[in-house]
mmCIF file of C-alpha atoms in Angstrom:
data_model
loop_
_atom_site.group_PDB
_atom_site.id
_atom_site.type_symbol
_atom_site.label_atom_id
_atom_site.label_comp_id
_atom_site.label_asym_id
_atom_site.label_seq_id
_atom_site.Cartn_x
_atom_site.Cartn_y
_atom_site.Cartn_z
ATOM 1 C CA MET A 1 -103.260 27.269 -297.249
ATOM 2 C CA LYS A 2 -105.252 27.338 -294.036
ATOM 3 C CA GLU A 3 -107.584 30.553 -293.829
ATOM 4 C CA ARG A 4 -106.681 32.601 -290.821
ATOM 5 C CA VAL A 5 -109.603 33.053 -288.400
ATOM 6 C CA LYS A 6 -110.747 36.758 -287.810
ATOM 7 C CA ARG A 7 -110.736 38.104 -284.548
ATOM 8 C CA VAL A 8 -113.982 40.319 -284.185
ATOM 9 C CA LEU A 9 -113.602 41.491 -280.402
ATOM 10 C CA LYS A 10 -110.692 41.957 -278.359
ATOM 11 C CA VAL A 11 -110.912 43.276 -274.846
ATOM 12 C CA GLN A 12 -107.304 44.219 -273.264
ATOM 13 C CA GLN A 13 -106.882 44.802 -269.626
ATOM 14 C CA VAL A 14 -110.096 46.698 -269.243
ATOM 15 C CA SER A 15 -111.233 48.102 -265.789
ATOM 16 C CA LYS A 16 -114.084 50.356 -264.877
ATOM 17 C CA TRP A 17 -114.264 52.385 -261.974
ATOM 18 C CA TYR A 18 -117.505 54.406 -260.202
ATOM 19 C CA GLU A 19 -116.363 57.277 -257.696
ATOM 20 C CA GLY A 20 -113.453 54.647 -256.518
ATOM 21 C CA ASN A 21 -115.438 51.686 -256.387
ATOM 22 C CA ARG A 22 -114.504 48.818 -258.848
ATOM 23 C CA GLY A 23 -117.070 47.822 -261.463
ATOM 24 C CA VAL A 24 -114.793 45.578 -263.687
ATOM 25 C CA HIS A 25 -111.070 44.888 -263.246
ATOM 26 C CA LYS A 26 -108.623 44.025 -266.000
ATOM 27 C CA LEU A 27 -110.793 41.987 -268.151
ATOM 28 C CA ASP A 28 -108.996 40.233 -271.052
ATOM 29 C CA PHE A 29 -110.539 38.019 -273.699
ATOM 30 C CA GLU A 30 -111.023 38.015 -277.408
ATOM 31 C CA MET A 31 -113.931 36.384 -279.579
ATOM 32 C CA GLN A 32 -113.470 34.923 -283.189
ATOM 33 C CA ARG A 33 -115.929 35.071 -286.258
ATOM 34 C CA GLY A 34 -118.704 32.396 -285.906
ATOM 35 C CA GLU A 35 -118.554 31.904 -282.088
ATOM 36 C CA ILE A 36 -121.562 32.088 -279.995
ATOM 37 C CA VAL A 37 -120.172 33.006 -276.374
ATOM 38 C CA GLY A 38 -122.302 32.939 -273.428
ATOM 39 C CA PHE A 39 -121.340 35.758 -270.882
ATOM 40 C CA LEU A 40 -122.524 34.886 -267.164
ATOM 41 C CA GLY A 41 -122.286 36.164 -263.807
ATOM 42 C CA PRO A 42 -124.646 36.983 -260.535
ATOM 43 C CA ASN A 43 -126.386 40.322 -260.166
ATOM 44 C CA GLY A 44 -123.730 42.821 -259.589
ATOM 45 C CA ALA A 45 -120.735 40.747 -261.224
ATOM 46 C CA GLY A 46 -120.002 43.492 -263.804
ATOM 47 C CA LYS A 47 -121.730 41.946 -267.019
ATOM 48 C CA THR A 48 -123.898 44.754 -267.851
ATOM 49 C CA THR A 49 -120.658 47.330 -267.372
ATOM 50 C CA THR A 50 -118.636 45.085 -269.629
ATOM 51 C CA MET A 51 -121.403 45.101 -272.475
ATOM 52 C CA ARG A 52 -122.055 48.825 -272.128
ATOM 53 C CA MET A 53 -118.364 49.386 -272.539
ATOM 54 C CA ILE A 54 -118.174 46.936 -275.579
ATOM 55 C CA THR A 55 -121.258 48.610 -277.333
ATOM 56 C CA GLY A 56 -119.912 52.051 -276.691
ATOM 57 C CA TYR A 57 -122.076 53.323 -274.095
ATOM 58 C CA LEU A 58 -119.474 53.608 -271.575
ATOM 59 C CA GLN A 59 -115.956 54.522 -271.433
ATOM 60 C CA PRO A 60 -113.395 52.187 -269.912
ATOM 61 C CA SER A 61 -111.239 53.845 -267.030
ATOM 62 C CA GLU A 62 -108.610 51.643 -268.448
ATOM 63 C CA GLY A 63 -107.775 49.221 -271.204
ATOM 64 C CA VAL A 64 -108.428 48.837 -274.738
ATOM 65 C CA ILE A 65 -111.496 47.401 -276.680
ATOM 66 C CA THR A 66 -111.475 47.031 -280.400
ATOM 67 C CA ILE A 67 -113.880 45.894 -282.743
ATOM 68 C CA ASP A 68 -112.601 44.053 -285.996
ATOM 69 C CA GLY A 69 -109.438 45.988 -285.147
ATOM 70 C CA ILE A 70 -111.009 49.482 -284.522
ATOM 71 C CA PRO A 71 -110.596 50.909 -281.124
ATOM 72 C CA ILE A 72 -114.052 52.115 -279.793
ATOM 73 C CA GLN A 73 -112.720 54.716 -277.382
ATOM 74 C CA ASP A 74 -110.993 56.313 -280.390
ATOM 75 C CA LYS A 75 -113.209 55.667 -283.402
ATOM 76 C CA GLY A 76 -116.396 55.313 -281.765
ATOM 77 C CA ARG A 77 -118.886 55.763 -284.809
ATOM 78 C CA GLN A 78 -116.707 53.324 -287.113
ATOM 79 C CA ALA A 79 -116.481 50.848 -284.492
ATOM 80 C CA ARG A 80 -120.216 50.802 -283.457
ATOM 81 C CA SER A 81 -121.098 50.509 -287.084
ATOM 82 C CA LYS A 82 -120.005 46.768 -286.867
ATOM 83 C CA ILE A 83 -122.118 46.040 -283.787
ATOM 84 C CA GLY A 84 -125.533 44.999 -283.362
ATOM 85 C CA TYR A 85 -127.151 45.494 -279.902
ATOM 86 C CA LEU A 86 -130.348 44.059 -278.608
ATOM 87 C CA PRO A 87 -131.221 44.917 -275.068
ATOM 88 C CA GLU A 88 -133.489 43.057 -272.675
ATOM 89 C CA THR A 89 -136.423 45.398 -273.738
ATOM 90 C CA PRO A 90 -136.020 45.923 -277.484
ATOM 91 C CA PRO A 91 -136.308 49.885 -278.441
ATOM 92 C CA LEU A 92 -139.439 49.609 -280.631
ATOM 93 C CA TYR A 93 -141.898 51.973 -281.896
ATOM 94 C CA GLY A 94 -145.496 50.780 -281.280
ATOM 95 C CA ASP A 95 -147.045 53.348 -283.770
ATOM 96 C CA MET A 96 -144.685 52.251 -286.432
ATOM 97 C CA SER A 97 -145.462 49.139 -288.666
ATOM 98 C CA VAL A 98 -142.809 46.297 -288.944
ATOM 99 C CA GLN A 99 -141.673 47.562 -292.277
ATOM 100 C CA SER A 100 -141.405 51.289 -291.347
ATOM 101 C CA TYR A 101 -139.683 50.302 -288.011
ATOM 102 C CA LEU A 102 -137.047 48.290 -290.172
ATOM 103 C CA LYS A 103 -136.788 51.205 -292.852
ATOM 104 C CA PHE A 104 -136.385 53.655 -289.692
ATOM 105 C CA VAL A 105 -133.477 51.339 -288.380
ATOM 106 C CA ALA A 106 -131.826 50.653 -291.757
ATOM 107 C CA SER A 107 -131.477 54.565 -292.144
ATOM 108 C CA ILE A 108 -129.860 55.269 -288.579
ATOM 109 C CA ARG A 109 -127.673 52.623 -288.953
ATOM 110 C CA ASP A 110 -126.574 53.932 -292.500
ATOM 111 C CA VAL A 111 -127.683 51.244 -294.682
ATOM 112 C CA PRO A 112 -127.393 52.593 -298.308
ATOM 113 C CA ALA A 113 -131.045 53.671 -299.765
ATOM 114 C CA ARG A 114 -130.285 51.588 -302.609
ATOM 115 C CA GLU A 115 -130.175 48.735 -300.423
ATOM 116 C CA GLN A 116 -132.681 49.027 -297.952
ATOM 117 C CA LYS A 117 -135.557 47.598 -299.598
ATOM 118 C CA LEU A 118 -133.617 44.299 -300.254
ATOM 119 C CA ARG A 119 -132.142 44.288 -296.790
ATOM 120 C CA ILE A 120 -135.776 44.796 -295.254
ATOM 121 C CA SER A 121 -137.222 41.835 -297.211
ATOM 122 C CA GLU A 122 -133.981 39.928 -296.261
ATOM 123 C CA MET A 123 -134.918 40.616 -292.456
ATOM 124 C CA ILE A 124 -138.447 39.782 -292.916
ATOM 125 C CA SER A 125 -137.835 36.652 -294.441
ATOM 126 C CA ARG A 126 -134.835 35.654 -292.407
ATOM 127 C CA LEU A 127 -136.563 36.421 -288.783
ATOM 128 C CA GLY A 128 -139.933 34.878 -289.944
ATOM 129 C CA LEU A 129 -141.949 38.180 -290.039
ATOM 130 C CA ASN A 130 -143.605 37.366 -293.330
ATOM 131 C CA GLY A 131 -147.122 38.412 -293.332
ATOM 132 C CA ARG A 132 -146.462 41.237 -290.543
ATOM 133 C CA GLU A 133 -145.086 43.770 -292.679
ATOM 134 C CA LYS A 134 -147.805 46.188 -292.251
ATOM 135 C CA GLN A 135 -148.838 44.885 -288.665
ATOM 136 C CA LEU A 136 -148.254 47.834 -286.013
ATOM 137 C CA VAL A 137 -145.489 47.026 -283.406
ATOM 138 C CA ARG A 138 -147.713 47.509 -280.405
ATOM 139 C CA SER A 139 -149.939 44.517 -281.831
ATOM 140 C CA LEU A 140 -146.957 42.004 -281.929
ATOM 141 C CA SER A 141 -147.028 39.141 -279.405
ATOM 142 C CA LYS A 142 -143.522 39.487 -277.347
ATOM 143 C CA GLY A 143 -142.089 36.715 -279.325
ATOM 144 C CA TYR A 144 -142.573 38.547 -282.510
ATOM 145 C CA LYS A 145 -141.234 41.737 -280.888
ATOM 146 C CA GLN A 146 -138.106 39.923 -280.073
ATOM 147 C CA ARG A 147 -137.821 38.785 -283.742
ATOM 148 C CA LEU A 148 -138.118 42.351 -284.918
ATOM 149 C CA GLY A 149 -135.427 43.600 -282.345
ATOM 150 C CA LEU A 150 -133.282 40.738 -283.569
ATOM 151 C CA ALA A 151 -133.774 42.079 -287.211
ATOM 152 C CA GLY A 152 -133.173 45.759 -286.238
ATOM 153 C CA ALA A 153 -130.103 44.430 -284.411
ATOM 154 C CA ILE A 154 -128.558 42.835 -287.494
ATOM 155 C CA ILE A 155 -129.924 44.685 -290.542
ATOM 156 C CA HIS A 156 -126.676 46.606 -291.162
ATOM 157 C CA ASN A 157 -124.817 43.255 -291.214
ATOM 158 C CA PRO A 158 -122.660 43.744 -287.964
ATOM 159 C CA ASP A 159 -119.551 41.535 -287.421
ATOM 160 C CA LEU A 160 -120.645 41.423 -283.627
ATOM 161 C CA LEU A 161 -124.060 40.855 -282.204
ATOM 162 C CA VAL A 162 -124.436 41.625 -278.368
ATOM 163 C CA LEU A 163 -127.633 40.246 -276.982
ATOM 164 C CA ASP A 164 -128.824 40.869 -273.400
ATOM 165 C CA GLU A 165 -131.320 38.371 -272.067
ATOM 166 C CA PRO A 166 -133.005 37.665 -275.652
ATOM 167 C CA THR A 167 -135.397 35.226 -274.091
ATOM 168 C CA SER A 168 -136.632 36.758 -270.961
ATOM 169 C CA GLY A 169 -140.269 36.877 -270.400
ATOM 170 C CA LEU A 170 -140.971 34.522 -273.551
ATOM 171 C CA ASP A 171 -142.750 31.385 -273.264
ATOM 172 C CA PRO A 172 -141.438 28.050 -273.878
ATOM 173 C CA ASN A 173 -142.243 27.753 -277.363
ATOM 174 C CA GLN A 174 -141.207 31.350 -278.045
ATOM 175 C CA ILE A 175 -137.865 30.377 -276.337
ATOM 176 C CA LEU A 176 -137.000 27.464 -278.476
ATOM 177 C CA GLU A 177 -137.997 29.605 -281.683
ATOM 178 C CA ILE A 178 -135.576 32.489 -280.586
ATOM 179 C CA ARG A 179 -132.769 30.082 -279.855
ATOM 180 C CA GLN A 180 -133.013 28.650 -283.240
ATOM 181 C CA LEU A 181 -132.853 32.134 -284.611
ATOM 182 C CA ILE A 182 -129.874 32.677 -282.591
ATOM 183 C CA GLN A 183 -128.204 29.571 -283.810
ATOM 184 C CA GLU A 184 -128.785 30.505 -287.486
ATOM 185 C CA ILE A 185 -127.432 34.111 -286.795
ATOM 186 C CA GLY A 186 -124.304 32.780 -285.217
ATOM 187 C CA GLU A 187 -123.322 31.072 -288.629
ATOM 188 C CA ASN A 188 -122.554 34.481 -290.065
ATOM 189 C CA HIS A 189 -121.947 36.742 -287.102
ATOM 190 C CA THR A 190 -120.101 36.576 -283.995
ATOM 191 C CA VAL A 191 -122.508 36.609 -280.782
ATOM 192 C CA LEU A 192 -122.036 37.710 -277.307
ATOM 193 C CA LEU A 193 -125.061 36.300 -275.171
ATOM 194 C CA SER A 194 -125.659 37.557 -271.806
ATOM 195 C CA THR A 195 -128.198 35.489 -269.950
ATOM 196 C CA HIS A 196 -129.394 34.145 -266.633
ATOM 197 C CA ILE A 197 -130.634 30.986 -267.888
ATOM 198 C CA LEU A 198 -127.927 28.312 -267.838
ATOM 199 C CA PRO A 199 -129.451 25.621 -269.932
ATOM 200 C CA GLU A 200 -129.763 28.307 -272.941
ATOM 201 C CA VAL A 201 -125.928 28.438 -272.445
ATOM 202 C CA ASP A 202 -125.347 24.837 -272.986
ATOM 203 C CA ALA A 203 -127.964 24.764 -275.643
ATOM 204 C CA LEU A 204 -126.357 27.635 -277.640
ATOM 205 C CA CYS A 205 -122.798 28.610 -277.055
ATOM 206 C CA ASN A 206 -119.554 26.851 -278.008
ATOM 207 C CA ARG A 207 -117.724 29.100 -275.169
ATOM 208 C CA VAL A 208 -118.625 30.422 -271.701
ATOM 209 C CA LEU A 209 -117.013 33.556 -270.039
ATOM 210 C CA ILE A 210 -117.997 33.631 -266.312
ATOM 211 C CA ILE A 211 -117.316 37.029 -264.473
ATOM 212 C CA HIS A 212 -117.510 37.238 -260.660
ATOM 213 C CA GLU A 213 -117.004 40.766 -258.551
ATOM 214 C CA GLY A 214 -115.695 42.315 -261.676
ATOM 215 C CA GLU A 215 -113.048 39.643 -262.645
ATOM 216 C CA LEU A 216 -113.003 37.099 -265.374
ATOM 217 C CA VAL A 217 -113.017 33.887 -263.482
ATOM 218 C CA LEU A 218 -113.508 31.414 -266.283
ATOM 219 C CA ASP A 219 -112.962 31.262 -270.098
ATOM 220 C CA GLY A 220 -113.686 27.807 -271.989
ATOM 221 C CA ARG A 221 -115.698 25.359 -273.935
ATOM 222 C CA PRO A 222 -118.899 24.062 -272.067
ATOM 223 C CA ASP A 223 -118.181 20.496 -272.805
ATOM 224 C CA ALA A 224 -114.564 20.756 -271.264
ATOM 225 C CA LEU A 225 -115.291 22.829 -268.469
ATOM 226 C CA GLY A 226 -116.167 19.867 -266.014
ATOM 227 C CA ASP A 227 -113.234 18.014 -266.961
ATOM 228 C CA SER A 228 -110.872 20.983 -265.980
ATOM 229 C CA MET A 229 -112.612 21.366 -262.411
ATOM 230 C CA GLU A 230 -113.334 17.813 -261.533
ATOM 231 C CA ASP A 231 -111.537 16.634 -258.505
ATOM 232 C CA GLY A 232 -111.233 12.987 -259.512
ATOM 233 C CA PHE A 233 -113.006 10.673 -262.209
ATOM 234 C CA LYS A 234 -116.362 9.988 -260.945
ATOM 235 C CA VAL A 235 -118.764 7.155 -262.370
ATOM 236 C CA LYS A 236 -122.125 6.475 -260.816
ATOM 237 C CA VAL A 237 -122.777 2.426 -261.356
ATOM 238 C CA GLU A 238 -125.824 0.404 -260.659
ATOM 239 C CA ILE A 239 -124.751 -3.074 -259.729
ATOM 240 C CA LYS A 240 -126.917 -6.230 -259.571
ATOM 241 C CA GLY A 241 -125.932 -7.782 -256.040
ATOM 242 C CA ASN A 242 -126.187 -7.637 -252.255
ATOM 243 C CA ARG A 243 -125.156 -4.515 -251.062
ATOM 244 C CA GLU A 244 -122.740 -5.729 -248.489
ATOM 245 C CA GLN A 245 -121.048 -8.092 -250.995
ATOM 246 C CA VAL A 246 -120.665 -5.214 -253.414
ATOM 247 C CA LEU A 247 -119.294 -2.775 -251.010
ATOM 248 C CA ASP A 248 -116.977 -5.580 -249.875
ATOM 249 C CA VAL A 249 -115.651 -6.218 -253.346
ATOM 250 C CA LEU A 250 -115.077 -2.205 -254.209
ATOM 251 C CA GLN A 251 -113.285 -1.659 -250.811
ATOM 252 C CA ALA A 252 -110.939 -4.582 -251.366
ATOM 253 C CA TRP A 253 -110.098 -3.264 -254.819
ATOM 254 C CA GLY A 254 -108.893 0.032 -253.249
ATOM 255 C CA LYS A 255 -108.875 2.234 -256.049
ATOM 256 C CA VAL A 256 -111.777 4.660 -255.462
ATOM 257 C CA GLU A 257 -113.895 6.360 -252.807
ATOM 258 C CA ILE A 258 -117.113 4.773 -252.606
ATOM 259 C CA GLU A 259 -120.314 6.871 -251.810
ATOM 260 C CA PRO A 260 -123.276 4.640 -251.357
ATOM 261 C CA LEU A 261 -126.602 6.099 -252.995
ATOM 262 C CA ALA A 262 -130.215 6.007 -252.027
ATOM 263 C CA SER A 263 -130.811 2.504 -253.373
ATOM 264 C CA ALA A 264 -127.615 1.281 -251.471
ATOM 265 C CA LEU A 265 -128.318 2.681 -247.912
ATOM 266 C CA PRO A 266 -129.857 0.435 -245.364
ATOM 267 C CA GLN A 267 -133.672 0.523 -245.719
ATOM 268 C CA ASP A 268 -136.740 -1.472 -244.227
ATOM 269 C CA ASP A 269 -136.400 -4.458 -246.410
ATOM 270 C CA THR A 270 -140.214 -5.037 -246.057
ATOM 271 C CA LYS A 271 -141.030 -1.859 -248.284
ATOM 272 C CA GLN A 272 -138.525 -3.184 -250.776
ATOM 273 C CA THR A 273 -139.267 -5.561 -253.787
ATOM 274 C CA ALA A 274 -137.131 -8.442 -254.240
ATOM 275 C CA ARG A 275 -135.491 -6.868 -257.189
ATOM 276 C CA GLU A 276 -134.595 -3.677 -255.164
ATOM 277 C CA GLN A 277 -133.031 -5.638 -252.647
ATOM 278 C CA ASP A 278 -130.805 -6.971 -255.079
ATOM 279 C CA LEU A 279 -129.734 -3.687 -256.604
ATOM 280 C CA THR A 280 -126.738 -1.460 -255.447
ATOM 281 C CA GLU A 281 -125.949 2.234 -256.836
ATOM 282 C CA VAL A 282 -122.730 3.738 -255.731
ATOM 283 C CA LEU A 283 -120.889 6.824 -256.859
ATOM 284 C CA LEU A 284 -117.342 6.173 -257.229
ATOM 285 C CA THR A 285 -114.484 8.548 -257.328
ATOM 286 C CA GLY A 286 -110.924 7.851 -258.363
ATOM 287 C CA ALA A 287 -108.089 9.630 -256.791
ATOM 288 C CA SER A 288 -107.170 11.183 -260.352
ATOM 289 C CA ASN A 289 -109.009 12.043 -263.494
ATOM 290 C CA GLU A 290 -107.848 8.784 -265.142
ATOM 291 C CA ASP A 291 -110.694 6.613 -266.189
ATOM 292 C CA PHE A 292 -111.002 3.354 -264.375
ATOM 293 C CA ARG A 293 -113.848 2.018 -265.894
ATOM 294 C CA GLU A 294 -112.379 -0.738 -267.713
ATOM 295 C CA GLU A 295 -110.579 -2.091 -264.673
ATOM 296 C CA LEU A 296 -113.920 -1.655 -262.806
ATOM 297 C CA PHE A 297 -115.641 -3.792 -265.064
ATOM 298 C CA TYR A 298 -113.300 -6.747 -264.765
ATOM 299 C CA VAL A 299 -113.151 -6.320 -260.944
ATOM 300 C CA LEU A 300 -116.921 -6.716 -260.658
ATOM 301 C CA SER A 301 -117.161 -9.449 -263.507
ATOM 302 C CA GLU A 302 -114.583 -11.542 -261.566
ATOM 303 C CA ALA A 303 -117.013 -11.048 -258.510
ATOM 304 C CA LYS A 304 -119.786 -12.375 -260.782
ATOM 305 C CA LEU A 305 -121.625 -8.814 -259.884
ATOM 306 C CA PRO A 306 -123.145 -7.904 -263.268
ATOM 307 C CA ILE A 307 -123.030 -4.108 -264.092
ATOM 308 C CA LEU A 308 -126.582 -3.026 -265.246
ATOM 309 C CA GLU A 309 -125.609 0.783 -265.832
ATOM 310 C CA MET A 310 -122.371 3.041 -265.595
ATOM 311 C CA LYS A 311 -122.234 6.560 -266.326
ATOM 312 C CA LYS A 312 -119.418 8.845 -266.118
ATOM 313 C CA GLU A 313 -120.539 11.924 -263.882
ATOM 314 C CA MET A 314 -119.599 15.307 -264.976
ATOM 315 C CA LEU A 315 -120.135 18.712 -263.280
ATOM 316 C CA SER A 316 -122.750 20.526 -264.939
ATOM 317 C CA LEU A 317 -122.636 24.170 -265.873
ATOM 318 C CA GLU A 318 -124.931 24.685 -262.760
ATOM 319 C CA ASN A 319 -122.221 23.274 -260.681
ATOM 320 C CA ILE A 320 -119.344 25.206 -262.036
ATOM 321 C CA PHE A 321 -121.311 28.448 -261.785
ATOM 322 C CA GLN A 322 -121.866 27.753 -258.178
ATOM 323 C CA GLN A 323 -118.278 26.932 -257.295
ATOM 324 C CA LEU A 324 -116.902 30.044 -258.938
ATOM 325 C CA THR A 325 -119.365 32.609 -257.868
ATOM 326 C CA THR A 326 -120.126 31.875 -254.366
ATOM 327 C CA ARG A 327 -118.658 34.204 -251.965
ATOM 328 C CA GLU A 328 -116.516 32.904 -249.251
ATOM 329 C CA THR A 329 -117.396 35.764 -247.199
ATOM 330 C CA GLY A 330 -121.232 35.903 -247.957
ATOM 331 C CA THR A 331 -124.009 33.578 -247.320
ATOM 332 C CA GLY A 332 -123.012 30.859 -249.813
ATOM 333 C CA GLN A 333 -126.205 31.424 -251.903
ATOM 334 C CA VAL A 334 -126.437 32.065 -255.505
ATOM 335 C CA ASP A 335 -129.339 34.021 -257.063
ATOM 336 C CA ASP A 336 -132.021 31.332 -257.823
ATOM 337 C CA GLN A 337 -132.580 33.185 -261.073
ATOM 338 C CA VAL A 338 -129.118 32.709 -262.154
ATOM 339 C CA VAL A 339 -128.602 28.911 -261.089
ATOM 340 C CA HIS A 340 -132.055 27.663 -262.060
ATOM 341 C CA GLY A 341 -133.019 29.588 -265.095
ATOM 342 C CA LEU A 342 -136.003 31.266 -263.511
ATOM 343 C CA SER A 343 -136.888 34.177 -265.616
ATOM 344 C CA SER A 344 -140.031 36.379 -265.172
ATOM 345 C CA THR A 345 -141.281 39.802 -265.983
ATOM 346 C CA GLU A 346 -140.811 40.857 -262.306
ATOM 347 C CA ASN A 347 -137.231 39.509 -261.998
ATOM 348 C CA ALA A 348 -136.399 41.154 -265.309
ATOM 349 C CA ALA A 349 -137.660 44.738 -264.324
ATOM 350 C CA SER A 350 -136.092 44.449 -261.029
ATOM 351 C CA THR A 351 -132.854 43.750 -262.534
ATOM 352 C CA GLY A 352 -133.127 46.525 -264.895
ATOM 353 C CA ALA A 353 -133.701 48.703 -262.174
ATOM 354 C CA ASN A 354 -130.884 47.738 -260.173
ATOM 355 C CA VAL A 355 -128.408 48.120 -263.453
ATOM 356 C CA GLU A 356 -129.883 51.785 -264.179
ATOM 357 C CA HIS A 357 -129.015 52.507 -260.426
ATOM 358 C CA GLU A 358 -125.619 50.943 -260.158
ATOM 359 C CA GLU A 359 -124.324 51.987 -263.386
ATOM 360 C CA SER A 360 -125.618 55.529 -263.791
ATOM 361 C CA ALA A 361 -122.656 57.690 -265.106
ATOM 362 C CA SER A 362 -122.137 61.189 -265.931
ATOM 363 C CA SER A 363 -122.243 62.072 -269.917
ATOM 364 C CA GLY A 364 -118.653 62.515 -269.925
ATOM 365 C CA ASP A 365 -118.211 58.542 -269.338
ATOM 366 C CA LYS A 366 -119.962 57.741 -272.641
ATOM 367 C CA VAL A 367 -117.748 56.997 -275.594
ATOM 368 C CA GLY A 368 -117.922 60.144 -277.814
ATOM 369 C CA GLY A 369 -114.287 61.090 -278.972
ATOM 370 C CA ASP A 370 -115.528 61.667 -282.528
ATOM 371 C CA LYS A 371 -118.760 63.533 -281.451
ATOM 372 C CA ASP A 372 -121.156 61.484 -283.109
ATOM 373 C CA THR A 373 -124.691 60.302 -282.243
ATOM 374 C CA GLY A 374 -124.049 56.541 -283.598
ATOM 375 C CA GLY A 375 -124.258 55.161 -279.905
ATOM 376 C CA ASN A 376 -128.180 54.995 -280.214
ATOM 377 C CA GLN A 377 -128.268 51.412 -281.373
ATOM 378 C CA SER A 378 -131.132 49.425 -282.156
#
């Protein structure tokens, strides 16, 4: 009998309004056990609002959010016990040692006292904190602070782990280490990953959500997004042969649009080597998404024009993001931090300040129907 896939998170028709202004509008998505889902959007798109509602810090204006079938609006403490949350800046205490911090977090996350010692030992080993148990948190590097934050977020073995910019401010080696840890964590937990760094989504996620102006505009697998949005099958081809001859053959074939690339454009022949003069590179686009590569091979072979390289062109996640989040009424520009994965302490700080200003809410906005303090998550 086929094992049923467990649904960990369900967001159903969720909206949030701030004094008449729409934050997010009728969001609908689910997450299953074992998924690592990238959550993308320009600044101000509604990502942080959505994550705060999922983790129980904000009350939706409309709709229902359930964690493992438990509605977070009605049973906040019970639902939050199934969530681990790592904000961009982990809430660490510099005067504590690594071990005492994990003991503190285990206590407030209701890990039974008889299990705490074993759970702390598991976290230290799993997150690569061995040998640093007695070290003060303030003396840890940024990378090890992030490891400790991850340990605190999963010490109570949550079903859902929510990560907000987990590699912000790290150096390249630390980024690779944290990505590896997230992949390992994703084998046993469902992970919602908010990031500005698009290569991170390609490297880690098996599904992508893109939000724009408060609405979900895309939900799909990264490797399938290009196919669903491509306008015609595209192939880049490098052909050995005179430019005019190659273009004549392709035009006579008549099955593709032809875009000569740099090496195929007229140039000063005196600056080209003999080999460069005998190479033509073109981008070919079919009228549909049907694969025409085999037919192209025979057309060029018959004309005695050898194909030196042929590569299917696909929309990158960057291209897709730009298409979906460029405002028609705006400047047509997308935040460079989002598109190119630029990440700096200054950008992170300014983003955090904007979020606090944008999403400040009254105490009545916070989910607290069960009058508990479980919303203080690590």
